[in-house]
DNA sequence: TCCAATTTGTAATGTTCGCTACAAATGTGG
DNA sequence: CCACATTTGTAGCGAACATTACAAATTGGA
């Protein structure tokens, strides 16, 4: 059984470049021409490997999640709920201003609103943001069960609040806010967490 | 001197419709065909009145600012810095989930990232978000001078924090968060404000 | 009543969009 | 070395995009 001509590009490397283009220009602002140029391949290769522009986005989102998985695990592994919040907020401030990446968060920059007919792009991004929020919520439920958080604590509300912080920081970063500014927001956001968790 | 054929549409009414389209689909997701259909005019009328798609966006942004001016004035007129924050946060929670408008905030949904060549759309939106932040900053500087905020308070940091809250709520609203959820975020955000302003 | 000025509707402009046919190239298995 | 399977590069597809030419329509002023 013949195997065929081997692929001449590294799919993960190409996805990194595609991710960066979507991150910087959003789904609709990223053109196939720009994507193929950044990925170092041409259109037929892109479509053979990823099916469509939307398929490429989903693959890039998967890769994004994968790259952030270690960070999220580090956050969730924190010994206390407070430390979870602290790691998330300050880690996010640093990640969203990492000069190695476009500013902000792909799940926000990628596209909050899209053209008629592309509704599932914003909803896909929203769904992935919700996944992160859910991880935090479960972590806080556990903290509550463990007595780390008081019985009056609201895991859903805390998780949603932190979700709003990371999204808000993403918007600030997109506007050019620097690391110091985002850390300052994180510092203030921690105060709310402390009040709400009875610290 | 001849005056010419009178315009057959109401420019403000048309701008309201354009604003809604930009709000719901973002700058790049809004097509001229969709805009003209919503505005009830045809393309030449649009271009005669607003010059270009970008000119229409700016006009829609002006109208948006105008509509929110009364709200911002109500916020800034609050007797204390705390009340400024409270009015802003809860008012924003309600505005961004007002069923009369698309969810979220036009200054966020409009487009955080755009295609190459349209860079001034995101920067225009960022500039208008910065204007709002500046209004808050000046208000907090005044509060500090008046002794309403302690001498240790940081007006810039507080304004930026609130800016992050409204942006974050906008993202949550775009994901389908309801009014109750946003008010819960506002409640938590107030706790940070209270801690940071020594209440 | 004709002229000047402006808007309106139709129809089209050139460009760019996402996507794909097709043939040449490159590999594996027999 | 041959047959097959897959990828690559070129070139182009139809559709949609923002924008505009142009002529008919509508007004006020001379």
Coordinates of N, CA and C in Angstrom, one line a residue, chain A residues 22-26 28-31 34 108-110 112-116 119 126 129 133 154 156-158 160-161 163-165 167-172 174-175 177-178 180-182 184-185 188-193 195-196, chain B residues 22-26 28-31 34 108-110 112-116 119 126 129 133 154 156-158 160-161 163-165 167-172 174-175 177-178 180-182 184-185 188-193 195-196:
Chain A
X22 N -4.6 34.9 13.8 CA -6.0 35.0 14.3 C -6.0 35.9 15.6
X23 N -5.0 35.8 16.3 CA -4.8 36.5 17.6 C -4.7 38.0 17.3
X24 N -3.9 38.3 16.3 CA -3.6 39.7 16.0 C -4.7 40.4 15.2
X25 N -5.4 39.6 14.4 CA -6.4 40.3 13.4 C -7.8 39.8 13.7
X26 N -8.0 38.8 14.5 CA -9.3 38.3 14.7 C -9.7 37.3 13.5
X28 N -12.2 37.2 11.4 CA -12.6 37.8 10.1 C -11.5 38.7 9.5
X29 N -10.7 39.3 10.3 CA -9.6 40.1 9.8 C -8.4 39.3 9.3
X30 N -8.4 38.0 9.6 CA -7.3 37.2 9.1 C -7.7 36.6 7.7
X31 N -7.0 36.9 6.7 CA -7.3 36.4 5.4 C -6.5 35.1 5.1
X34 N -3.0 35.9 4.1 CA -2.1 36.2 5.3 C -1.8 34.9 6.0
X108 N -10.5 36.2 23.3 CA -11.2 37.5 23.3 C -11.0 38.2 21.9
X109 N -9.7 38.3 21.6 CA -9.4 39.0 20.3 C -9.9 38.3 19.1
X110 N -10.1 37.0 19.2 CA -10.5 36.2 18.1 C -11.7 36.6 17.4
X112 N -15.5 38.7 19.1 CA -16.7 38.7 19.9 C -17.9 38.8 19.1
X113 N -17.8 39.4 17.9 CA -19.0 39.6 17.1 C -18.5 39.3 15.6
X114 N -19.3 38.6 14.9 CA -18.9 38.2 13.5 C -20.1 38.4 12.6
X115 N -19.8 38.3 11.3 CA -20.8 38.5 10.3 C -21.9 37.5 10.3
X116 N -23.0 37.8 9.7 CA -24.1 36.9 9.6 C -23.6 35.6 8.9
X119 N -21.8 32.9 12.9 CA -22.2 33.0 14.3 C -21.4 32.0 15.2
X126 N -16.7 31.8 22.9 CA -17.4 31.9 24.2 C -17.5 30.6 24.9
X129 N -14.2 30.0 26.6 CA -14.0 30.9 27.8 C -14.8 30.3 28.9
X133 N -13.9 29.0 32.8 CA -14.7 29.5 34.0 C -15.2 28.3 34.8
X154 N -19.5 31.8 47.2 CA -20.3 31.4 46.0 C -19.3 31.1 44.8
X156 N -19.7 29.9 41.9 CA -20.0 30.4 40.6 C -19.7 31.8 40.4
X157 N -20.1 32.6 41.4 CA -19.9 34.0 41.3 C -18.4 34.4 41.3
X158 N -17.6 33.7 42.1 CA -16.2 33.9 42.1 C -15.5 33.6 40.8
X160 N -17.0 33.5 37.9 CA -17.4 34.5 36.9 C -16.7 35.8 37.1
X161 N -16.5 36.2 38.3 CA -15.8 37.4 38.5 C -14.3 37.3 37.9
X163 N -13.3 35.4 35.6 CA -13.5 35.3 34.1 C -13.6 36.8 33.6
X164 N -14.4 37.6 34.3 CA -14.5 39.0 33.8 C -13.2 39.7 33.9
X165 N -12.4 39.4 34.9 CA -11.1 40.0 35.1 C -10.2 39.7 33.9
X167 N -11.0 38.6 30.9 CA -11.5 39.3 29.7 C -11.2 40.8 29.7
X168 N -11.5 41.4 30.8 CA -11.2 42.8 30.9 C -9.8 43.2 30.7
X169 N -8.9 42.4 31.3 CA -7.4 42.6 31.1 C -7.1 42.4 29.6
X170 N -7.7 41.5 29.0 CA -7.5 41.3 27.5 C -7.8 42.5 26.7
X171 N -8.9 43.1 27.0 CA -9.3 44.3 26.3 C -8.3 45.4 26.6
X172 N -7.9 45.6 27.8 CA -6.9 46.6 28.1 C -5.6 46.4 27.4
X174 N -5.2 44.8 24.6 CA -5.4 45.1 23.2 C -5.3 46.6 23.0
X175 N -5.7 47.4 24.0 CA -5.6 48.9 23.8 C -4.2 49.4 24.1
X177 N -2.3 48.6 27.0 CA -1.9 48.6 28.4 C -0.7 47.7 28.7
X178 N 0.2 48.2 29.5 CA 1.4 47.4 29.7 C 1.3 46.5 30.9
X180 N 2.7 46.4 33.8 CA 2.5 47.1 35.1 C 1.0 47.5 35.3
X181 N 0.4 48.0 34.3 CA -1.0 48.3 34.4 C -1.9 47.1 34.7
X182 N -1.6 46.0 34.0 CA -2.4 44.8 34.2 C -2.2 44.2 35.6
X184 N -1.5 45.9 38.1 CA -2.3 46.8 39.1 C -3.7 46.4 39.1
X185 N -4.3 46.1 38.0 CA -5.7 45.6 37.9 C -5.8 44.3 38.7
X188 N -5.9 44.9 42.4 CA -7.2 45.4 42.9 C -8.2 44.3 42.9
X189 N -8.1 43.5 41.8 CA -9.1 42.4 41.7 C -8.9 41.4 42.9
X190 N -7.7 41.2 43.4 CA -7.5 40.3 44.5 C -8.2 40.8 45.7
X191 N -8.3 42.1 45.9 CA -9.0 42.7 47.1 C -10.4 42.3 47.1
X192 N -11.1 42.3 45.9 CA -12.4 41.8 45.9 C -12.5 40.4 46.2
X193 N -11.6 39.6 45.7 CA -11.6 38.2 46.1 C -11.5 38.0 47.6
X195 N -12.3 40.1 50.0 CA -13.5 40.5 50.7 C -14.6 39.4 50.5
X196 N -14.7 38.9 49.3 CA -15.8 38.0 49.0 C -15.6 36.6 49.6
Chain B
X22 N -23.4 47.5 13.7 CA -22.0 47.5 14.1 C -21.8 46.8 15.4
X23 N -22.8 47.1 16.3 CA -22.8 46.5 17.7 C -22.9 45.0 17.6
X24 N -23.8 44.6 16.8 CA -24.1 43.1 16.8 C -23.0 42.3 16.0
X25 N -22.5 42.9 14.9 CA -21.6 42.2 14.0 C -20.2 42.6 14.0
X26 N -19.9 43.8 14.7 CA -18.5 44.3 14.6 C -18.3 45.0 13.3
X28 N -16.0 44.8 10.9 CA -15.7 44.0 9.7 C -16.9 43.0 9.4
X29 N -17.6 42.6 10.4 CA -18.7 41.7 10.2 C -20.0 42.4 9.6
X30 N -20.0 43.7 9.7 CA -21.1 44.5 9.2 C -20.9 44.8 7.7
X31 N -21.7 44.4 6.8 CA -21.5 44.6 5.4 C -22.3 45.9 5.0
X34 N -25.9 45.0 4.5 CA -26.7 44.9 5.7 C -27.0 46.2 6.3
X108 N -16.5 47.7 22.6 CA -15.8 46.4 22.8 C -16.2 45.5 21.6
X109 N -17.5 45.3 21.4 CA -17.9 44.5 20.3 C -17.5 45.0 18.9
X110 N -17.4 46.3 18.8 CA -17.1 46.9 17.5 C -15.9 46.3 16.8
X112 N -12.0 44.5 18.4 CA -10.7 44.7 19.1 C -9.6 44.4 18.2
X113 N -9.8 43.6 17.2 CA -8.7 43.3 16.2 C -9.3 43.4 14.9
X114 N -8.6 43.9 13.9 CA -9.1 44.1 12.6 C -8.1 43.7 11.5
X115 N -8.5 43.6 10.3 CA -7.6 43.2 9.2 C -6.5 44.3 9.0
X116 N -5.5 43.8 8.4 CA -4.4 44.7 8.0 C -5.0 45.8 7.1
X119 N -6.4 49.2 10.8 CA -5.9 49.3 12.1 C -6.5 50.5 12.9
X126 N -10.4 52.0 20.9 CA -9.6 52.1 22.1 C -9.5 53.5 22.6
X129 N -12.6 54.3 24.5 CA -12.6 53.7 25.8 C -11.7 54.4 26.8
X133 N -12.2 56.3 30.5 CA -11.3 56.0 31.7 C -10.8 57.3 32.2
X154 N -5.1 55.8 44.4 CA -4.5 56.0 43.1 C -5.6 56.2 42.1
X156 N -5.6 56.9 38.9 CA -5.3 56.2 37.7 C -5.6 54.7 37.8
X157 N -5.1 54.1 38.9 CA -5.4 52.7 39.0 C -6.8 52.3 39.2
X158 N -7.5 53.2 40.0 CA -9.0 52.9 40.2 C -9.7 53.1 38.9
X160 N -8.6 52.7 35.9 CA -8.3 51.6 35.0 C -9.0 50.3 35.4
X161 N -9.0 50.1 36.7 CA -9.7 48.9 37.3 C -11.2 48.9 36.8
X163 N -12.4 50.5 34.3 CA -12.5 50.3 32.8 C -12.4 48.8 32.5
X164 N -11.5 48.1 33.2 CA -11.4 46.6 33.0 C -12.7 46.0 33.4
X165 N -13.4 46.5 34.4 CA -14.7 45.8 34.8 C -15.7 46.0 33.7
X167 N -15.3 46.5 30.5 CA -14.9 45.7 29.4 C -15.1 44.3 29.6
X168 N -14.8 43.8 30.8 CA -15.0 42.4 31.1 C -16.4 42.0 31.1
X169 N -17.3 42.9 31.7 CA -18.7 42.7 31.6 C -19.2 42.6 30.2
X170 N -18.6 43.5 29.3 CA -19.0 43.4 27.9 C -18.8 42.1 27.3
X171 N -17.6 41.5 27.6 CA -17.3 40.2 27.0 C -18.3 39.2 27.6
X172 N -18.5 39.2 28.9 CA -19.5 38.2 29.5 C -20.9 38.4 28.8
X174 N -21.6 39.5 25.9 CA -21.5 38.9 24.6 C -21.6 37.4 24.6
X175 N -21.2 36.8 25.6 CA -21.3 35.3 25.7 C -22.6 34.9 26.3
X177 N -24.2 36.2 29.2 CA -24.4 36.4 30.6 C -25.6 37.3 30.8
X178 N -26.5 37.0 31.8 CA -27.7 37.8 32.0 C -27.4 38.9 33.0
X180 N -28.5 39.4 36.0 CA -28.2 39.0 37.3 C -26.7 38.7 37.4
X181 N -26.1 38.0 36.4 CA -24.7 37.6 36.5 C -23.8 38.8 36.5
X182 N -24.2 39.8 35.6 CA -23.4 41.0 35.6 C -23.5 41.8 36.9
X184 N -23.8 40.6 39.7 CA -23.0 39.9 40.7 C -21.5 40.3 40.5
X185 N -21.1 40.4 39.3 CA -19.7 40.8 39.1 C -19.6 42.3 39.6
X188 N -19.1 42.2 43.4 CA -17.8 41.8 43.7 C -16.8 42.9 43.4
X189 N -16.9 43.5 42.3 CA -16.0 44.6 41.9 C -16.0 45.8 42.9
X190 N -17.2 46.0 43.5 CA -17.3 47.1 44.5 C -16.4 46.8 45.7
X191 N -16.3 45.5 46.0 CA -15.5 45.1 47.2 C -14.1 45.5 47.0
X192 N -13.6 45.4 45.8 CA -12.2 45.8 45.5 C -12.1 47.3 45.7
X193 N -13.1 48.0 45.1 CA -13.1 49.4 45.2 C -13.0 49.9 46.7
X195 N -12.0 48.2 49.3 CA -10.7 47.9 49.9 C -9.6 48.9 49.5
X196 N -9.7 49.2 48.2 CA -8.6 50.1 47.7 C -8.8 51.5 48.1

